[in-house]
Every structure is written in structure tokens, then in C-alpha cells.
Tab-separated table of C-alpha atoms in Angstrom:
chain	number	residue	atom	x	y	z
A	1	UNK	CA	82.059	100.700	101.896
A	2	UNK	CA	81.832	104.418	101.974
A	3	UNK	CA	83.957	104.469	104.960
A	4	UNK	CA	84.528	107.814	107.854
A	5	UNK	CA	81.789	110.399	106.399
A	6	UNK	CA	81.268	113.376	107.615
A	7	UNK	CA	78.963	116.353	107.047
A	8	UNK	CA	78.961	118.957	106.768
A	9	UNK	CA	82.676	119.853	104.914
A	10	UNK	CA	82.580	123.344	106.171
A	11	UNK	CA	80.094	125.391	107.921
A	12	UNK	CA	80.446	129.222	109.567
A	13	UNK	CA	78.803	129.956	112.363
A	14	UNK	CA	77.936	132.719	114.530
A	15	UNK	CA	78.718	132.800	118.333
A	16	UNK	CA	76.022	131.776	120.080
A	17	UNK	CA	74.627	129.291	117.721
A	18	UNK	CA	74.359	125.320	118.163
A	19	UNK	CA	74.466	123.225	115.438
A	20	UNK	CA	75.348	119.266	115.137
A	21	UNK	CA	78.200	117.903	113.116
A	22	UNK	CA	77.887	114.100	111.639
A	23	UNK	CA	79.470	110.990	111.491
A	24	UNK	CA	78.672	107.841	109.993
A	25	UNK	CA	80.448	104.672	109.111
A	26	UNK	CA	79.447	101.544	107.830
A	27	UNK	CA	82.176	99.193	108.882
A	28	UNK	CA	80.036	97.947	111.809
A	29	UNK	CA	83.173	99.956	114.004
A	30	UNK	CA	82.302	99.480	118.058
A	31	UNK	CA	84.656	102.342	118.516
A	32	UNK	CA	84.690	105.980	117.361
A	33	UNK	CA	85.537	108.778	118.296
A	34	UNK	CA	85.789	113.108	117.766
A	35	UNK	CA	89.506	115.024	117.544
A	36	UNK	CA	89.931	118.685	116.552
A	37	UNK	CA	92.717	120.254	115.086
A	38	UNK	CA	94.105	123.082	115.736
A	39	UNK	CA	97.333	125.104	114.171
A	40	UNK	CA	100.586	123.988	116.668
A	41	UNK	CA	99.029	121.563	118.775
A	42	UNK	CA	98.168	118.328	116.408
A	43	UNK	CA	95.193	116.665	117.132
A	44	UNK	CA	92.681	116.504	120.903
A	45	UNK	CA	90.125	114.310	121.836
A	46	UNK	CA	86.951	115.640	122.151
A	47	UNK	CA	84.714	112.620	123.156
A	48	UNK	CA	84.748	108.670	122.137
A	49	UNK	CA	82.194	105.827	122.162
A	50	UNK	CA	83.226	102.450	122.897
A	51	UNK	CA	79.695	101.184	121.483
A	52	UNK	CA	76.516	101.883	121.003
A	53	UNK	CA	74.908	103.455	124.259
A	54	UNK	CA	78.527	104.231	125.383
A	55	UNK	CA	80.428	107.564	125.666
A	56	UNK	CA	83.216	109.174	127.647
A	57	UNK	CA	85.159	112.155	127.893
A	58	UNK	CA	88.047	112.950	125.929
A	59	UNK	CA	90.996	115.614	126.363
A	60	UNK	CA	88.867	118.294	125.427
A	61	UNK	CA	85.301	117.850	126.197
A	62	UNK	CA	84.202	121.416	127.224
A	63	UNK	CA	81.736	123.026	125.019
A	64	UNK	CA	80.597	119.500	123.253
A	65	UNK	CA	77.982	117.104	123.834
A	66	UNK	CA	77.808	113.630	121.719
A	67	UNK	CA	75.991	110.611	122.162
A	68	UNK	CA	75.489	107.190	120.191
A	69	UNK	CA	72.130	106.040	119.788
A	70	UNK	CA	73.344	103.731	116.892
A	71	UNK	CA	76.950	101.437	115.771
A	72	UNK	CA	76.704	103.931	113.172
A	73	UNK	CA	75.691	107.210	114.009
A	74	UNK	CA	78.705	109.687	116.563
A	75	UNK	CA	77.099	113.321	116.294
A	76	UNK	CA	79.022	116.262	117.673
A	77	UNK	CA	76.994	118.769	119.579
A	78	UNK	CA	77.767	122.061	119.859
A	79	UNK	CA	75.446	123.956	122.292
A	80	UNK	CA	76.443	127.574	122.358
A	81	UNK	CA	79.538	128.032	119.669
A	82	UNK	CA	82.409	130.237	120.613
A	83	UNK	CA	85.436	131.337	118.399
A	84	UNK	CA	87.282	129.172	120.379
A	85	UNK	CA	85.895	126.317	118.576
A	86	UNK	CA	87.069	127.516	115.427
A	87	UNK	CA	88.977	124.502	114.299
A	88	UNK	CA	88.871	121.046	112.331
A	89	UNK	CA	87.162	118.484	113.171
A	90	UNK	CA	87.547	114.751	112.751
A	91	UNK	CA	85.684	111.734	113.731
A	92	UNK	CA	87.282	108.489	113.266
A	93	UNK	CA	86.206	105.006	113.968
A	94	UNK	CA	87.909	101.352	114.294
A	95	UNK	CA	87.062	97.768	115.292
A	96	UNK	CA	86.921	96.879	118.878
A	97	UNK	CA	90.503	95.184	119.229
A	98	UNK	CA	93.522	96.744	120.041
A	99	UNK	CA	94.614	99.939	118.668
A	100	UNK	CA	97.654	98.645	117.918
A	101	UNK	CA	96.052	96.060	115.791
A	102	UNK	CA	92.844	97.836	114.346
A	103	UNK	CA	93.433	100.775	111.988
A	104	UNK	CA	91.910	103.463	113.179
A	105	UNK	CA	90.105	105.183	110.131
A	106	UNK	CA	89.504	109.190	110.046
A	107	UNK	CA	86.708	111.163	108.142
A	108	UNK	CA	88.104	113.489	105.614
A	109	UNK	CA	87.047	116.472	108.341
A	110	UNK	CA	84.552	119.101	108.760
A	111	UNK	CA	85.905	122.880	109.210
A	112	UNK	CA	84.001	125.097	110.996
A	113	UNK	CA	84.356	128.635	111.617
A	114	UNK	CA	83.033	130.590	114.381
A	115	UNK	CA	82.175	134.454	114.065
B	1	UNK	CA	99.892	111.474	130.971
B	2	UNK	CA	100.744	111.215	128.095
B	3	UNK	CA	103.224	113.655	125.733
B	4	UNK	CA	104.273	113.797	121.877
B	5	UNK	CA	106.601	116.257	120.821
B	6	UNK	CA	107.913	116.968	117.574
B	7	UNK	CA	110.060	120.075	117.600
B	8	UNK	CA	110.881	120.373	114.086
B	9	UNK	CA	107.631	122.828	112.941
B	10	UNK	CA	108.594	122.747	108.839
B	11	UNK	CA	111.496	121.086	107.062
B	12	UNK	CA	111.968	122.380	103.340
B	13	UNK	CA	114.081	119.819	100.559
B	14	UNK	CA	114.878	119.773	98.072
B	15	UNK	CA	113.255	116.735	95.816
B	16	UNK	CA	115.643	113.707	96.016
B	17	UNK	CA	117.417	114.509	99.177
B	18	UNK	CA	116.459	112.704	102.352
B	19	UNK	CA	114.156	114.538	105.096
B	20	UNK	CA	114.178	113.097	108.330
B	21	UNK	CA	111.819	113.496	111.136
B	22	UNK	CA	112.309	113.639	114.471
B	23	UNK	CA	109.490	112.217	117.286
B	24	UNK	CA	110.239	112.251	120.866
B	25	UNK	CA	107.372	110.900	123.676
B	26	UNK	CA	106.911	110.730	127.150
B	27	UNK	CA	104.579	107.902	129.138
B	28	UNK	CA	104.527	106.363	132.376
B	29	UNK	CA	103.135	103.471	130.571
B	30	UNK	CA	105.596	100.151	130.125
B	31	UNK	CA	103.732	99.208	126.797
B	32	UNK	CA	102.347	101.520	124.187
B	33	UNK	CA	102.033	101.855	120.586
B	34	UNK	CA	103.491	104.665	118.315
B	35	UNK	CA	102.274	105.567	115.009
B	36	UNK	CA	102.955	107.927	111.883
B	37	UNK	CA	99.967	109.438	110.068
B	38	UNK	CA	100.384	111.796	106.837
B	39	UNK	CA	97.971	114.614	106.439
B	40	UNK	CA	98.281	115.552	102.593
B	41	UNK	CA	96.846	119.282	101.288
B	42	UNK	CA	93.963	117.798	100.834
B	43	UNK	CA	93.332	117.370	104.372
B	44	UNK	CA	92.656	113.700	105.245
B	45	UNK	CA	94.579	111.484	107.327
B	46	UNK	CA	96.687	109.087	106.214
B	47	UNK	CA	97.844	106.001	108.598
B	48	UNK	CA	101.400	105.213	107.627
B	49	UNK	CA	102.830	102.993	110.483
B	50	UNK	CA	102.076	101.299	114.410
B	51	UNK	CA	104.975	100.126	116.408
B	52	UNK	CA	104.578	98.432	119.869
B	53	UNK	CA	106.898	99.204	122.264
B	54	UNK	CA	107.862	95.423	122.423
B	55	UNK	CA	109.368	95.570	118.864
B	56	UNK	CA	112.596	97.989	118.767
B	57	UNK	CA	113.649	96.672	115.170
B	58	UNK	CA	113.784	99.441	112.738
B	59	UNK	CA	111.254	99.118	109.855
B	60	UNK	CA	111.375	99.914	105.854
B	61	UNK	CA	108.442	100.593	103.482
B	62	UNK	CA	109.432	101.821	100.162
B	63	UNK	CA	111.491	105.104	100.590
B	64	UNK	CA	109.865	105.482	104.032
B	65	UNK	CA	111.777	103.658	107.223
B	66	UNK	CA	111.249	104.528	110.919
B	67	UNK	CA	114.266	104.028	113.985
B	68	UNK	CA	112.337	103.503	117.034
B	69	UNK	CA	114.599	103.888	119.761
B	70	UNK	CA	113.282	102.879	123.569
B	71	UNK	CA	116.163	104.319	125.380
B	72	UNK	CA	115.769	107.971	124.376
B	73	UNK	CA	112.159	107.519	123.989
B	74	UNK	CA	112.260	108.382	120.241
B	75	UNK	CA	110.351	107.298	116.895
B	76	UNK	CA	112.004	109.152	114.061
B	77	UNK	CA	110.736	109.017	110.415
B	78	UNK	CA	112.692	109.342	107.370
B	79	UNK	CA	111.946	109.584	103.574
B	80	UNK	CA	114.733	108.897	101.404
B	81	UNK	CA	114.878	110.528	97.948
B	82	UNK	CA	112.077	112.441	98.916
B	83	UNK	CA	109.305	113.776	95.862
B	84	UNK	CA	107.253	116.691	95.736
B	85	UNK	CA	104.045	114.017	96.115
B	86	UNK	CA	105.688	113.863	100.019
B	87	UNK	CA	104.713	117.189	100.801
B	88	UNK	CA	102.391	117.582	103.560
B	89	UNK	CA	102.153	118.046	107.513
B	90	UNK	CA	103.287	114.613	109.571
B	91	UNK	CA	102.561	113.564	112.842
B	92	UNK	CA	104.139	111.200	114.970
B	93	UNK	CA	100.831	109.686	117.888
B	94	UNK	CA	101.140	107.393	121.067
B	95	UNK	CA	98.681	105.151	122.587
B	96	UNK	CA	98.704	103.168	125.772
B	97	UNK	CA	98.524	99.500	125.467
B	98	UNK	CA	95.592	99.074	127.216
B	99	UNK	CA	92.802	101.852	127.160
B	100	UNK	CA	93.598	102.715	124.138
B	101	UNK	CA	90.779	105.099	123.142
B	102	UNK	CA	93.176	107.990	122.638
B	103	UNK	CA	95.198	108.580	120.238
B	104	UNK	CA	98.089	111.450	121.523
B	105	UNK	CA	99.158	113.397	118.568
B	106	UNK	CA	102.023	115.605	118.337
B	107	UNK	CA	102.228	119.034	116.792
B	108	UNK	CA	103.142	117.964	113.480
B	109	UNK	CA	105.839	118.571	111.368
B	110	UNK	CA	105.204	120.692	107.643
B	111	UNK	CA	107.418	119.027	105.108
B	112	UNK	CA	107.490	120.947	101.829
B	113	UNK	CA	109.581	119.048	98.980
B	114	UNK	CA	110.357	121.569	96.358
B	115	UNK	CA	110.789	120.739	92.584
């Protein structure tokens, strides 16, 4: 299993411009999800997918757009990037059962920086 | 809602002393789980521990134990004989029991163990 991948590993940007950030897993995961992190303030929730057809806002939606057209596929959106959105990014992914039971695995991150 | 706070921003050691970290949370919730992830130079995420609030006993893995405390709401982490290998940023995370999409992280805490 190659796990949480995500691409790209780093990518600058200019304001203004969209671009998609990817996540795929192959642990047949029904749940993943997107977190940045930023300096002070730990990890947010961006947006999460409960399965396949299935997504809902996280902590800090604004600015992103996701969807999941496959169990494997969680795509981050951004539309119109701001420097605001200069940050890490993680996606991460577990099996349906409780959190407290099922590991929740991360991607090793994508940093993007916004100009 | 939801709140994880971890006031200590970097602890510096020594290697072979002891480094303890502190984790305090707030929830309206009556169950919940609590966990410790390691974030390494290299970036990724590391998942080191989940405790339900059900279980108070104190737990030891190696020269890592955690004293989860209900009454003053805390979920402190120590190393003992701490190596350079420990260095990296730590954060202590809650989830409700139920809907437990998100993952609340707290700011972190920068442990650097010097030679």
C-alpha cells in the first residue's frame, strides 16, 4: 500500500490563480478529509468526505471547493488563491468506524505558497 | 465547540532529562477521544496515542507515558530520558465521540532536545 499521497509537494502560486491539490489512497478509506497548517494555530479542517458522493464543510471552508467522485480520489480546489492561503496542507483518510478506533492516516503534505 | 490548548510554544532539554507536555481541552461533549500526534522535521504526522474519555488510567509506551486527568480536563505527555531523535513539534487533538469527522488540534508544542 502506498498509503496518504499527495501531489504536488510544493507549488507557488500567484494571487489570483486556481489550481487543484491531490489526494489519493488506496486503503479503500470511506473517510477523508483536508487540514491546513498554519504557524500558532495547529491544524483546521478545511472539508471532509464521509464516502464517495459525500462532502461537508469543515472549520475552514472559505476559499476551497472539493468533491469525491471516487473512494479514492479527495481533490482540493482552490478557485481564486490569496496569500491567505499560504499554508500546509494535509489530507488524511481512515476507515469508516470510530475515530477512536480507526487510525486516522495523514499525507506527508503539500506546501503552497501564494504571491 | 470544541478547544485544545497547549500553552507551552517550545521546550528546550537537554538529551536525557525528562520533557513534559502539557494539554488542556475544553468540550461540552460527555465522551470524546484525545490523541498525541508527532510532527518530525521532516514534516509528516505521526499518530502516537487515542484515549477515550471512559479510560482515566495513565498509559506507558517505551519512554513515552501520558496522565489523562478528567477533572482538570488535561492530557499531558511526557518523554523520559528524552534523545535528540525526539525533537520535533507535538500536538495534543480532541474528537467527539460521535461525529467524529474532526479532528481539533492544538497549537503545538516545539520540543528541541539538544546533544
Amino acid at each position: 500500500n502506498a498509503g496518504v499521497t499527495q501531489t504536488p509537494k510544493f507549488q507557488v502560486l500567484k494571487t489570483g490563480q486556481s489550481m487543484t491539490l491531490q489526494c489519493a489512497q488506496d486503503m479503500n478509506h470511506e473517510y477523508m478529509s483536508w487540514y491546513r497548517q498554519d504557524p500558532g494555530m495547529g491544524l483546521r479542517l478545511i472539508h471532509y468526505s464521509v464516502g464517495a458522493g459525500i462532502t461537508d464543510q469543515g472549520e475552514v471552508p472559505n476559499g476551497y471547493n472539493v468533491s469525491r467522485s471516487t473512494t479514492e480520489d479527495f481533490p482540493l480546489r482552490l478557485l481564486s488563491a490569496a496569500p491567505s492561503q499560504t499554508s500546509v496542507y494535509f489530507c488524511a483518510s481512515r476507515l469508516r468506524g470510530l475515530l477512536g478506533q480507526e487510525t486516522q492516516y495523514f499525507g506527508p503534505g503539500t506546501r503552497l505558497l501564494v504571491l | 465547540a470544541q478547544k485544545v490548548t497547549q500553552a507551552q510554544t517550545e521546550i528546550s532539554v537537554v538529551e536525557k532529562e525528562d520533557v513534559t507536555l502539557d494539554c488542556v481541552y475544553e468540550t461540552r461533549d460527555t465522551t470524546y477521544y484525545l490523541f498525541w500526534y508527532k510532527q518530525p522535521p521532516s514534516g509528516e504526522l505521526v499518530f502516537l496515542i487515542r484515549r477515550n474519555s471512559f479510560d482515566e488510567q495513565n498509559e506507558i509506551s517505551g519512554r513515552y507515558s501520558w496522565n489523562f486527568q478528567k477533572s482538570t480536563s488535561s492530557f499531558n505527555f511526557t518523554i523520559t530520558a528524552s534523545q535528540v531523535v525526539d525533537s520535533a513539534v507535538y500536538f495534543c487533538a480532541l474528537s467527539a465521540y460521535v461525529n467524529d469527522y474532526k479532528l481539533s488540534f492544538g497549537a503545538g508544542t516545539t520540543v528541541t532536545v539538544r546533544a
